[in-house]
């Protein structure tokens, strides 16, 4: 059985997730740790639970979701995995981070890129890849089908959607992604977004003002 733990880090209040199962293996998704204190929070949780990080995944590569990539690499030797269409987004971060007042430790680049479909596995668990561009050019969501939840990044939020005014954003594409890729999931599927609290597919289909 897969468990999920949420941490909220950095000035953007970004959600970092750790997924783990009974084998003790875990996946870190969108590490947003910026300060030493935030790094310690993540390490302490992993140590307390006796977990072994085996995968580092990015839904997309905006700065707030990759602040901790280098730290995870230094700590556990994991290079990030994401869709190749996000690579130029990652490579742009060092250019704009200082202008925004952030110091940024250069993320390693992937050895393995994720496709637009398929699965990634760890322990006894599996995550389905859902390609949902619009907020960023090659955004992926990670769907735990058996457990009925989605790690959705910045696609769908409680009562809202991801912003599309950043490089690579496309409003119509985002709406299409949500309608065709997310709203086809079961209504009781819980959505864990990149910012804010969780929601569900059913609630957003009924109540989201963008639809």
mmCIF file of C-alpha atoms in Angstrom:
data_model
loop_
_atom_site.group_PDB
_atom_site.id
_atom_site.type_symbol
_atom_site.label_atom_id
_atom_site.label_comp_id
_atom_site.label_asym_id
_atom_site.label_seq_id
_atom_site.Cartn_x
_atom_site.Cartn_y
_atom_site.Cartn_z
ATOM 1 C CA UNK A 1 0.000 0.000 0.000
ATOM 2 C CA UNK A 2 1.394 3.365 -1.024
ATOM 3 C CA UNK A 3 1.520 6.225 1.475
ATOM 4 C CA UNK A 4 1.901 9.915 0.695
ATOM 5 C CA UNK A 5 3.439 12.652 2.819
ATOM 6 C CA UNK A 6 3.225 16.336 1.913
ATOM 7 C CA UNK A 7 5.699 19.063 2.868
ATOM 8 C CA UNK A 8 5.265 22.748 2.040
ATOM 9 C CA UNK A 9 8.525 24.534 1.279
ATOM 10 C CA UNK A 10 10.074 27.775 -0.003
ATOM 11 C CA UNK A 11 8.700 31.264 -0.611
ATOM 12 C CA UNK A 12 6.199 29.924 -3.143
ATOM 13 C CA UNK A 13 4.626 27.546 -0.596
ATOM 14 C CA UNK A 14 5.311 24.637 -2.934
ATOM 15 C CA UNK A 15 4.230 21.115 -2.045
ATOM 16 C CA UNK A 16 6.928 18.454 -2.022
ATOM 17 C CA UNK A 17 5.743 14.856 -1.789
ATOM 18 C CA UNK A 18 7.287 11.646 -0.531
ATOM 19 C CA UNK A 19 5.544 8.440 -1.633
ATOM 20 C CA UNK A 20 6.499 5.184 0.076
ATOM 21 C CA UNK A 21 5.228 1.656 0.626
ATOM 22 C CA UNK A 22 5.768 -1.328 2.917
ATOM 23 C CA UNK A 23 9.126 -2.155 1.277
ATOM 24 C CA UNK A 24 10.631 1.070 2.623
ATOM 25 C CA UNK A 25 11.464 2.361 -0.842
ATOM 26 C CA UNK A 26 10.298 5.891 -1.554
ATOM 27 C CA UNK A 27 9.972 8.454 -4.300
ATOM 28 C CA UNK A 28 10.581 12.194 -3.875
ATOM 29 C CA UNK A 29 8.430 14.362 -6.150
ATOM 30 C CA UNK A 30 9.159 18.062 -6.795
ATOM 31 C CA UNK A 31 11.664 18.747 -4.011
ATOM 32 C CA UNK A 32 11.190 22.404 -3.140
ATOM 33 C CA UNK A 33 13.499 22.639 -0.119
ATOM 34 C CA UNK A 34 15.290 25.981 -0.138
ATOM 35 C CA UNK A 35 16.741 26.504 3.342
ATOM 36 C CA UNK A 36 18.875 24.202 5.443
ATOM 37 C CA UNK A 37 15.965 23.900 7.883
ATOM 38 C CA UNK A 38 13.684 22.698 5.086
ATOM 39 C CA UNK A 39 16.286 20.202 3.935
ATOM 40 C CA UNK A 40 16.485 18.885 7.501
ATOM 41 C CA UNK A 41 12.706 18.400 7.662
ATOM 42 C CA UNK A 42 12.818 16.098 4.640
ATOM 43 C CA UNK A 43 15.881 14.159 5.789
ATOM 44 C CA UNK A 44 14.437 13.713 9.289
ATOM 45 C CA UNK A 45 11.185 12.284 7.928
ATOM 46 C CA UNK A 46 13.013 9.837 5.668
ATOM 47 C CA UNK A 47 15.277 8.723 8.509
ATOM 48 C CA UNK A 48 12.452 8.395 11.033
ATOM 49 C CA UNK A 49 10.452 6.209 8.665
ATOM 50 C CA UNK A 50 13.544 4.196 7.687
ATOM 51 C CA UNK A 51 12.965 4.931 4.003
ATOM 52 C CA UNK A 52 15.270 4.454 1.048
ATOM 53 C CA UNK A 53 14.823 7.081 -1.715
ATOM 54 C CA UNK A 54 15.067 5.363 -5.108
ATOM 55 C CA UNK A 55 13.509 7.915 -7.491
ATOM 56 C CA UNK A 56 13.484 11.688 -7.905
ATOM 57 C CA UNK A 57 10.608 12.875 -10.093
ATOM 58 C CA UNK A 58 9.683 16.356 -11.314
ATOM 59 C CA UNK A 59 6.185 17.075 -12.596
ATOM 60 C CA UNK A 60 7.742 20.091 -14.321
ATOM 61 C CA UNK A 61 10.821 22.260 -13.924
ATOM 62 C CA UNK A 62 9.812 25.723 -12.721
ATOM 63 C CA UNK A 63 12.156 27.020 -10.040
ATOM 64 C CA UNK A 64 9.915 26.346 -7.028
ATOM 65 C CA UNK A 65 9.680 22.646 -7.914
ATOM 66 C CA UNK A 66 13.414 22.053 -8.480
ATOM 67 C CA UNK A 67 15.091 24.033 -5.686
ATOM 68 C CA UNK A 68 15.911 20.750 -3.931
ATOM 69 C CA UNK A 69 17.020 18.646 -6.912
ATOM 70 C CA UNK A 70 20.724 19.216 -6.209
ATOM 71 C CA UNK A 71 20.287 18.458 -2.514
ATOM 72 C CA UNK A 72 18.521 15.162 -3.269
ATOM 73 C CA UNK A 73 21.315 14.263 -5.685
ATOM 74 C CA UNK A 74 24.006 15.088 -3.110
ATOM 75 C CA UNK A 75 22.161 13.220 -0.368
ATOM 76 C CA UNK A 76 21.000 10.070 -2.170
ATOM 77 C CA UNK A 77 22.665 10.102 -5.600
ATOM 78 C CA UNK A 78 19.388 10.462 -7.506
ATOM 79 C CA UNK A 79 19.155 12.424 -10.741
ATOM 80 C CA UNK A 80 15.755 13.857 -11.612
ATOM 81 C CA UNK A 81 13.426 12.211 -14.097
ATOM 82 C CA UNK A 82 10.893 14.243 -16.088
ATOM 83 C CA UNK A 83 9.668 14.582 -19.657
ATOM 84 C CA UNK A 84 12.349 15.813 -22.083
ATOM 85 C CA UNK A 85 10.170 18.770 -23.085
ATOM 86 C CA UNK A 86 10.886 20.311 -19.668
ATOM 87 C CA UNK A 87 14.678 20.275 -20.095
ATOM 88 C CA UNK A 88 14.937 23.816 -21.476
ATOM 89 C CA UNK A 89 12.723 25.004 -18.613
ATOM 90 C CA UNK A 90 15.199 23.516 -16.132
ATOM 91 C CA UNK A 91 18.171 24.947 -18.037
ATOM 92 C CA UNK A 92 16.636 28.433 -17.860
ATOM 93 C CA UNK A 93 16.442 28.502 -14.054
ATOM 94 C CA UNK A 94 20.040 29.657 -13.338
ATOM 95 C CA UNK A 95 19.462 32.646 -15.628
ATOM 96 C CA UNK A 96 16.464 34.040 -13.788
ATOM 97 C CA UNK A 97 16.927 32.841 -10.189
ATOM 98 C CA UNK A 98 19.287 35.715 -9.192
ATOM 99 C CA UNK A 99 16.919 38.323 -10.639
ATOM 100 C CA UNK A 100 14.219 36.930 -8.366
ATOM 101 C CA UNK A 101 16.507 37.111 -5.357
ATOM 102 C CA UNK A 102 17.203 33.391 -5.055
ATOM 103 C CA UNK A 103 20.423 31.475 -4.861
ATOM 104 C CA UNK A 104 20.049 28.277 -6.850
ATOM 105 C CA UNK A 105 22.161 25.142 -6.718
ATOM 106 C CA UNK A 106 22.381 23.725 -10.219
ATOM 107 C CA UNK A 107 20.198 20.657 -10.674
ATOM 108 C CA UNK A 108 21.758 17.655 -12.359
ATOM 109 C CA UNK A 109 20.138 16.747 -15.662
ATOM 110 C CA UNK A 110 18.345 13.425 -16.168
ATOM 111 C CA UNK A 111 19.977 10.250 -17.391
ATOM 112 C CA UNK A 112 16.475 8.874 -17.907
ATOM 113 C CA UNK A 113 13.620 10.895 -19.392
ATOM 114 C CA UNK A 114 9.987 9.959 -18.832
ATOM 115 C CA UNK A 115 7.591 9.447 -21.708
ATOM 116 C CA UNK A 116 4.146 10.943 -22.219
ATOM 117 C CA UNK A 117 2.617 7.651 -21.061
ATOM 118 C CA UNK A 118 3.738 4.536 -19.252
ATOM 119 C CA UNK A 119 4.613 3.848 -15.641
ATOM 120 C CA UNK A 120 7.343 4.272 -13.066
ATOM 121 C CA UNK A 121 7.738 1.798 -10.245
ATOM 122 C CA UNK A 122 9.300 1.555 -6.809
ATOM 123 C CA UNK A 123 8.997 -1.104 -4.129
ATOM 124 C CA UNK A 124 5.699 -2.906 -4.762
ATOM 125 C CA UNK A 125 4.095 0.246 -6.165
ATOM 126 C CA UNK A 126 3.421 1.775 -9.544
ATOM 127 C CA UNK A 127 2.611 5.280 -10.797
ATOM 128 C CA UNK A 128 1.017 5.947 -14.160
ATOM 129 C CA UNK A 129 2.314 8.892 -16.179
ATOM 130 C CA UNK A 130 -0.282 11.392 -17.358
ATOM 131 C CA UNK A 131 0.960 14.004 -19.824
ATOM 132 C CA UNK A 132 -0.843 17.279 -19.076
ATOM 133 C CA UNK A 133 0.873 20.293 -20.686
ATOM 134 C CA UNK A 134 -0.389 23.854 -20.458
ATOM 135 C CA UNK A 135 1.066 25.228 -17.238
ATOM 136 C CA UNK A 136 4.428 24.200 -18.621
ATOM 137 C CA UNK A 137 5.293 22.603 -21.972
ATOM 138 C CA UNK A 138 5.676 18.947 -20.940
ATOM 139 C CA UNK A 139 4.066 18.695 -17.505
ATOM 140 C CA UNK A 140 3.489 15.210 -16.086
ATOM 141 C CA UNK A 141 1.101 14.070 -13.370
ATOM 142 C CA UNK A 142 1.679 10.867 -11.425
ATOM 143 C CA UNK A 143 -1.382 8.671 -10.871
ATOM 144 C CA UNK A 144 -1.505 6.041 -8.135
ATOM 145 C CA UNK A 145 -4.398 4.090 -9.639
ATOM 146 C CA UNK A 146 -4.677 1.424 -6.954
ATOM 147 C CA UNK A 147 -4.668 3.995 -4.159
ATOM 148 C CA UNK A 148 -6.922 6.445 -5.987
ATOM 149 C CA UNK A 149 -4.794 9.574 -5.902
ATOM 150 C CA UNK A 150 -2.952 11.858 -8.286
ATOM 151 C CA UNK A 151 0.161 13.951 -7.673
ATOM 152 C CA UNK A 152 -0.885 16.718 -10.022
ATOM 153 C CA UNK A 153 1.812 19.405 -9.932
ATOM 154 C CA UNK A 154 0.532 22.790 -11.096
ATOM 155 C CA UNK A 155 -2.289 21.630 -13.377
ATOM 156 C CA UNK A 156 -5.401 21.532 -11.190
ATOM 157 C CA UNK A 157 -5.892 23.203 -7.820
ATOM 158 C CA UNK A 158 -8.739 23.424 -5.328
ATOM 159 C CA UNK A 159 -11.170 25.688 -7.189
ATOM 160 C CA UNK A 160 -8.526 26.832 -9.651
ATOM 161 C CA UNK A 161 -6.019 25.862 -12.335
ATOM 162 C CA UNK A 162 -2.319 26.433 -12.964
ATOM 163 C CA UNK A 163 -1.172 29.818 -14.218
ATOM 164 C CA UNK A 164 -0.279 30.010 -17.892
ATOM 165 C CA UNK A 165 1.622 33.306 -18.085
ATOM 166 C CA UNK A 166 5.027 31.702 -17.552
ATOM 167 C CA UNK A 167 7.325 30.603 -20.409
ATOM 168 C CA UNK A 168 5.883 27.543 -22.119
ATOM 169 C CA UNK A 169 2.395 28.160 -20.727
ATOM 170 C CA UNK A 170 -0.751 27.852 -22.853
ATOM 171 C CA UNK A 171 -4.180 28.465 -21.346
ATOM 172 C CA UNK A 172 -6.262 26.562 -23.889
ATOM 173 C CA UNK A 173 -3.860 23.635 -23.806
ATOM 174 C CA UNK A 174 -4.130 23.513 -20.008
ATOM 175 C CA UNK A 175 -7.934 23.449 -20.108
ATOM 176 C CA UNK A 176 -7.806 20.663 -22.700
ATOM 177 C CA UNK A 177 -5.335 18.673 -20.591
ATOM 178 C CA UNK A 178 -7.602 18.902 -17.554
ATOM 179 C CA UNK A 179 -10.749 17.986 -19.492
ATOM 180 C CA UNK A 180 -9.236 15.107 -21.458
ATOM 181 C CA UNK A 181 -6.606 13.710 -19.074
ATOM 182 C CA UNK A 182 -7.747 14.500 -15.513
ATOM 183 C CA UNK A 183 -11.528 14.768 -15.640
ATOM 184 C CA UNK A 184 -11.622 11.245 -17.126
ATOM 185 C CA UNK A 185 -10.224 9.846 -13.848
ATOM 186 C CA UNK A 186 -12.638 8.469 -11.208
ATOM 187 C CA UNK A 187 -14.635 11.190 -9.410
ATOM 188 C CA UNK A 188 -13.312 10.050 -6.019
ATOM 189 C CA UNK A 189 -9.676 10.349 -7.150
ATOM 190 C CA UNK A 190 -7.880 12.610 -4.668
ATOM 191 C CA UNK A 191 -5.681 15.290 -6.212
ATOM 192 C CA UNK A 192 -2.524 16.423 -4.420
ATOM 193 C CA UNK A 193 -1.499 19.681 -6.145
ATOM 194 C CA UNK A 194 1.773 21.587 -6.271
ATOM 195 C CA UNK A 195 0.350 24.362 -4.067
ATOM 196 C CA UNK A 196 -2.446 24.420 -1.507
ATOM 197 C CA UNK A 197 -4.519 21.606 -0.079
ATOM 198 C CA UNK A 198 -5.837 18.486 -1.767
ATOM 199 C CA UNK A 199 -9.053 18.282 -3.737
ATOM 200 C CA UNK A 200 -10.863 15.622 -5.776
ATOM 201 C CA UNK A 201 -11.682 15.137 -9.443
ATOM 202 C CA UNK A 202 -15.404 15.038 -8.674
ATOM 203 C CA UNK A 203 -15.350 18.264 -6.676
ATOM 204 C CA UNK A 204 -13.476 20.137 -9.407
ATOM 205 C CA UNK A 205 -15.748 18.829 -12.174
ATOM 206 C CA UNK A 206 -18.724 20.215 -10.254
ATOM 207 C CA UNK A 207 -17.282 23.389 -8.762
ATOM 208 C CA UNK A 208 -14.194 24.627 -10.608
ATOM 209 C CA UNK A 209 -15.089 28.045 -12.085
ATOM 210 C CA UNK A 210 -12.863 27.461 -15.136
ATOM 211 C CA UNK A 211 -15.150 24.664 -16.401
#
